Protein backbone atom coordinates (compact mmCIF):
# COMPACT_ATOMS: atom_id res chain seq x y z
CA UNK A 1 0.00 0.00 0.00
CA UNK A 2 2.85 2.37 0.83
CA UNK A 3 4.42 1.78 -2.58
CA UNK A 4 1.10 2.40 -4.33
CA UNK A 5 0.49 5.61 -2.35
CA UNK A 6 4.03 6.80 -3.07
CA UNK A 7 3.42 6.44 -6.81
CA UNK A 8 -0.21 7.63 -6.93
CA UNK A 9 -0.22 10.48 -4.41
CA UNK A 10 3.19 11.13 -2.81
CA UNK A 11 1.93 14.40 -1.32
CA UNK A 12 0.01 12.43 1.31
CA UNK A 13 3.28 11.72 3.13
CA UNK A 14 4.34 15.38 3.03
CA UNK A 15 1.06 16.94 4.21
CA UNK A 16 0.88 18.08 7.83
CA UNK A 17 -2.29 17.59 9.88
CA UNK A 18 -3.73 20.26 12.20
CA UNK A 19 -1.98 18.70 15.18
CA UNK A 20 1.38 18.80 13.37
CA UNK A 21 1.56 15.05 12.69
CA UNK A 22 2.19 13.40 9.34
CA UNK A 23 0.30 10.54 7.69
CA UNK A 24 1.45 7.07 8.69
CA UNK A 25 0.26 3.89 7.01
CA UNK A 26 -0.41 2.01 10.27
CA UNK A 27 -1.91 -1.46 10.58
CA UNK A 28 -5.13 0.00 11.96
CA UNK A 29 -5.38 2.43 9.02
CA UNK A 30 -4.86 -0.44 6.53
CA UNK A 31 -7.55 -2.58 8.20
CA UNK A 32 -9.99 0.32 8.20
CA UNK A 33 -9.20 1.15 4.56
CA UNK A 34 -9.68 -2.46 3.41
CA UNK A 35 -12.96 -2.82 5.35
CA UNK A 36 -14.45 0.46 4.09
CA UNK A 37 -13.26 0.36 0.47
CA UNK A 38 -12.99 -3.33 -0.41
CA UNK A 39 -15.30 -4.88 2.21
CA UNK A 40 -12.42 -7.12 3.36
CA UNK A 41 -11.42 -8.31 6.82
CA UNK A 42 -8.49 -10.39 8.05
CA UNK A 43 -9.75 -13.98 8.44
CA UNK A 44 -8.35 -17.29 9.57
CA UNK A 45 -8.59 -20.29 7.27
CA UNK A 46 -11.51 -22.67 7.92
CA UNK A 47 -10.79 -26.35 8.41
CA UNK A 48 -11.85 -29.28 10.58
CA UNK A 49 -10.14 -29.83 13.93
CA UNK A 50 -8.43 -33.09 14.86
CA UNK A 51 -10.55 -35.46 16.89
CA UNK A 52 -9.58 -37.85 19.66
CA UNK A 53 -10.49 -41.43 18.72
CA UNK A 54 -13.65 -42.69 20.42
CA UNK A 55 -11.70 -45.69 21.75
CA UNK A 56 -8.70 -43.71 23.09
CA UNK A 57 -8.88 -45.37 26.54
CA UNK A 58 -8.84 -48.85 24.98
CA UNK A 59 -5.92 -47.93 22.71
CA UNK A 60 -3.92 -46.75 25.74
CA UNK A 61 -4.67 -49.93 27.64
CA UNK A 62 -3.67 -52.10 24.65
CA UNK A 63 -0.35 -50.22 24.41
CA UNK A 64 0.24 -50.80 28.14
CA UNK A 65 -0.36 -54.55 27.69
CA UNK A 66 2.02 -54.73 24.73
CA UNK A 67 4.76 -53.01 26.72
CA UNK A 68 4.35 -55.20 29.81
CA UNK A 69 4.38 -58.38 27.70
CA UNK A 70 7.53 -57.26 25.88
CA UNK A 71 9.28 -56.43 29.17
CA UNK A 72 8.30 -59.82 30.64
CA UNK A 73 8.96 -61.98 27.57
CA UNK A 74 12.28 -60.36 26.65
CA UNK A 75 13.55 -60.17 30.25
CA UNK A 76 14.19 -56.44 30.04
CA UNK A 77 15.37 -55.61 33.56
CA UNK A 78 18.22 -53.12 33.12
CA UNK A 79 17.25 -49.43 33.20
CA UNK A 80 19.18 -48.68 29.99
CA UNK A 81 16.68 -50.84 28.08
CA UNK A 82 13.69 -48.67 29.09
CA UNK A 83 13.81 -46.00 26.41
CA UNK A 84 11.33 -43.24 25.83
CA UNK A 85 11.40 -41.65 22.39
CA UNK A 86 9.37 -38.86 20.89
CA UNK A 87 9.25 -37.10 17.58
CA UNK A 88 8.24 -33.59 16.71
CA UNK A 89 7.73 -31.67 13.52
CA UNK A 90 9.97 -28.59 13.19
CA UNK A 91 8.48 -26.08 10.75
CA UNK A 92 10.93 -23.59 9.31
CA UNK A 93 8.51 -22.13 6.76
CA UNK A 94 4.96 -22.17 8.09
CA UNK A 95 2.01 -22.48 5.76
CA UNK A 96 -0.32 -19.54 5.33
CA UNK A 97 -3.18 -19.64 7.82
CA UNK A 98 -4.86 -16.30 7.20
CA UNK A 99 -5.69 -13.92 4.39
CA UNK A 100 -8.02 -11.09 3.54
CA UNK A 101 -11.52 -12.12 2.47
CA UNK A 102 -14.85 -10.41 1.98
CA UNK A 103 -16.64 -9.59 5.23
CA UNK A 104 -19.31 -12.17 6.05
CA UNK A 105 -17.91 -14.97 3.88
CA UNK A 106 -18.42 -18.45 5.36
CA UNK A 107 -15.48 -20.27 3.75
CA UNK A 108 -11.97 -18.79 3.59
CA UNK A 109 -9.59 -20.41 1.12
CA UNK A 110 -5.86 -19.84 1.58
CA UNK A 111 -3.53 -20.71 -1.29
CA UNK A 112 -0.57 -22.82 -0.19
CA UNK A 113 -2.12 -23.82 3.14
CA UNK A 114 -1.20 -27.48 2.60
CA UNK A 115 2.38 -26.60 1.63
CA UNK A 116 4.94 -26.25 4.37
CA UNK A 117 8.64 -26.75 4.79
CA UNK A 118 9.54 -28.87 7.80
CA UNK A 119 11.63 -31.72 9.14
CA UNK A 120 11.11 -34.30 11.89
CA UNK A 121 13.29 -34.52 14.99
CA UNK A 122 13.38 -37.79 16.95
CA UNK A 123 14.84 -37.73 20.47
CA UNK A 124 15.16 -40.49 23.03
CA UNK A 125 16.43 -41.11 26.54
CA UNK A 126 16.74 -44.26 28.60
CA UNK A 127 15.74 -44.73 32.23
CA UNK A 128 19.45 -44.89 33.09
CA UNK A 129 19.86 -41.35 31.74
CA UNK A 130 21.69 -42.24 28.50
CA UNK A 131 20.60 -40.11 25.55
XYZ file of C-alpha atoms in Angstrom:
131
model
C 0.000 0.000 0.000
C 2.853 2.374 0.833
C 4.422 1.776 -2.578
C 1.102 2.402 -4.325
C 0.485 5.606 -2.350
C 4.033 6.800 -3.068
C 3.416 6.438 -6.814
C -0.207 7.629 -6.932
C -0.221 10.481 -4.406
C 3.191 11.133 -2.806
C 1.935 14.401 -1.319
C 0.005 12.428 1.312
C 3.275 11.725 3.130
C 4.344 15.382 3.034
C 1.062 16.941 4.214
C 0.875 18.083 7.826
C -2.291 17.593 9.884
C -3.729 20.264 12.203
C -1.985 18.702 15.183
C 1.384 18.796 13.370
C 1.558 15.051 12.689
C 2.193 13.398 9.335
C 0.301 10.542 7.689
C 1.452 7.067 8.693
C 0.264 3.888 7.011
C -0.413 2.006 10.268
C -1.905 -1.460 10.580
C -5.130 -0.002 11.959
C -5.379 2.430 9.015
C -4.863 -0.440 6.527
C -7.546 -2.585 8.204
C -9.992 0.319 8.202
C -9.203 1.150 4.561
C -9.682 -2.464 3.414
C -12.960 -2.816 5.350
C -14.452 0.458 4.092
C -13.258 0.364 0.469
C -12.993 -3.332 -0.411
C -15.301 -4.878 2.214
C -12.417 -7.118 3.360
C -11.425 -8.311 6.820
C -8.486 -10.394 8.051
C -9.746 -13.975 8.440
C -8.349 -17.294 9.572
C -8.593 -20.288 7.274
C -11.511 -22.668 7.919
C -10.787 -26.355 8.411
C -11.851 -29.282 10.584
C -10.140 -29.828 13.930
C -8.429 -33.092 14.862
C -10.551 -35.455 16.885
C -9.583 -37.847 19.664
C -10.493 -41.428 18.716
C -13.654 -42.687 20.423
C -11.702 -45.693 21.754
C -8.697 -43.711 23.094
C -8.881 -45.369 26.539
C -8.839 -48.853 24.984
C -5.923 -47.935 22.711
C -3.917 -46.749 25.740
C -4.673 -49.933 27.644
C -3.675 -52.098 24.647
C -0.352 -50.219 24.413
C 0.245 -50.802 28.135
C -0.361 -54.553 27.692
C 2.018 -54.729 24.731
C 4.755 -53.005 26.721
C 4.352 -55.201 29.808
C 4.384 -58.381 27.697
C 7.531 -57.264 25.879
C 9.276 -56.426 29.171
C 8.297 -59.820 30.643
C 8.959 -61.981 27.568
C 12.278 -60.357 26.646
C 13.547 -60.173 30.249
C 14.194 -56.439 30.036
C 15.372 -55.614 33.558
C 18.223 -53.119 33.117
C 17.248 -49.429 33.195
C 19.175 -48.678 29.994
C 16.684 -50.841 28.084
C 13.694 -48.668 29.086
C 13.810 -46.005 26.406
C 11.327 -43.238 25.827
C 11.402 -41.653 22.389
C 9.375 -38.859 20.889
C 9.250 -37.098 17.578
C 8.239 -33.591 16.707
C 7.728 -31.667 13.517
C 9.971 -28.589 13.188
C 8.476 -26.084 10.755
C 10.927 -23.588 9.310
C 8.514 -22.128 6.764
C 4.956 -22.170 8.093
C 2.013 -22.483 5.760
C -0.317 -19.540 5.332
C -3.185 -19.645 7.819
C -4.860 -16.305 7.197
C -5.693 -13.916 4.395
C -8.025 -11.088 3.537
C -11.521 -12.116 2.467
C -14.850 -10.411 1.981
C -16.644 -9.586 5.226
C -19.312 -12.167 6.053
C -17.914 -14.974 3.883
C -18.421 -18.450 5.357
C -15.480 -20.266 3.750
C -11.972 -18.793 3.591
C -9.591 -20.406 1.116
C -5.863 -19.839 1.575
C -3.526 -20.715 -1.294
C -0.570 -22.815 -0.191
C -2.119 -23.825 3.138
C -1.195 -27.476 2.597
C 2.383 -26.597 1.625
C 4.938 -26.248 4.375
C 8.635 -26.752 4.794
C 9.538 -28.871 7.800
C 11.630 -31.725 9.139
C 11.111 -34.300 11.888
C 13.292 -34.524 14.991
C 13.376 -37.791 16.953
C 14.838 -37.734 20.474
C 15.164 -40.495 23.030
C 16.432 -41.109 26.536
C 16.745 -44.265 28.600
C 15.735 -44.729 32.229
C 19.451 -44.887 33.094
C 19.855 -41.352 31.742
C 21.693 -42.238 28.505
C 20.597 -40.106 25.555
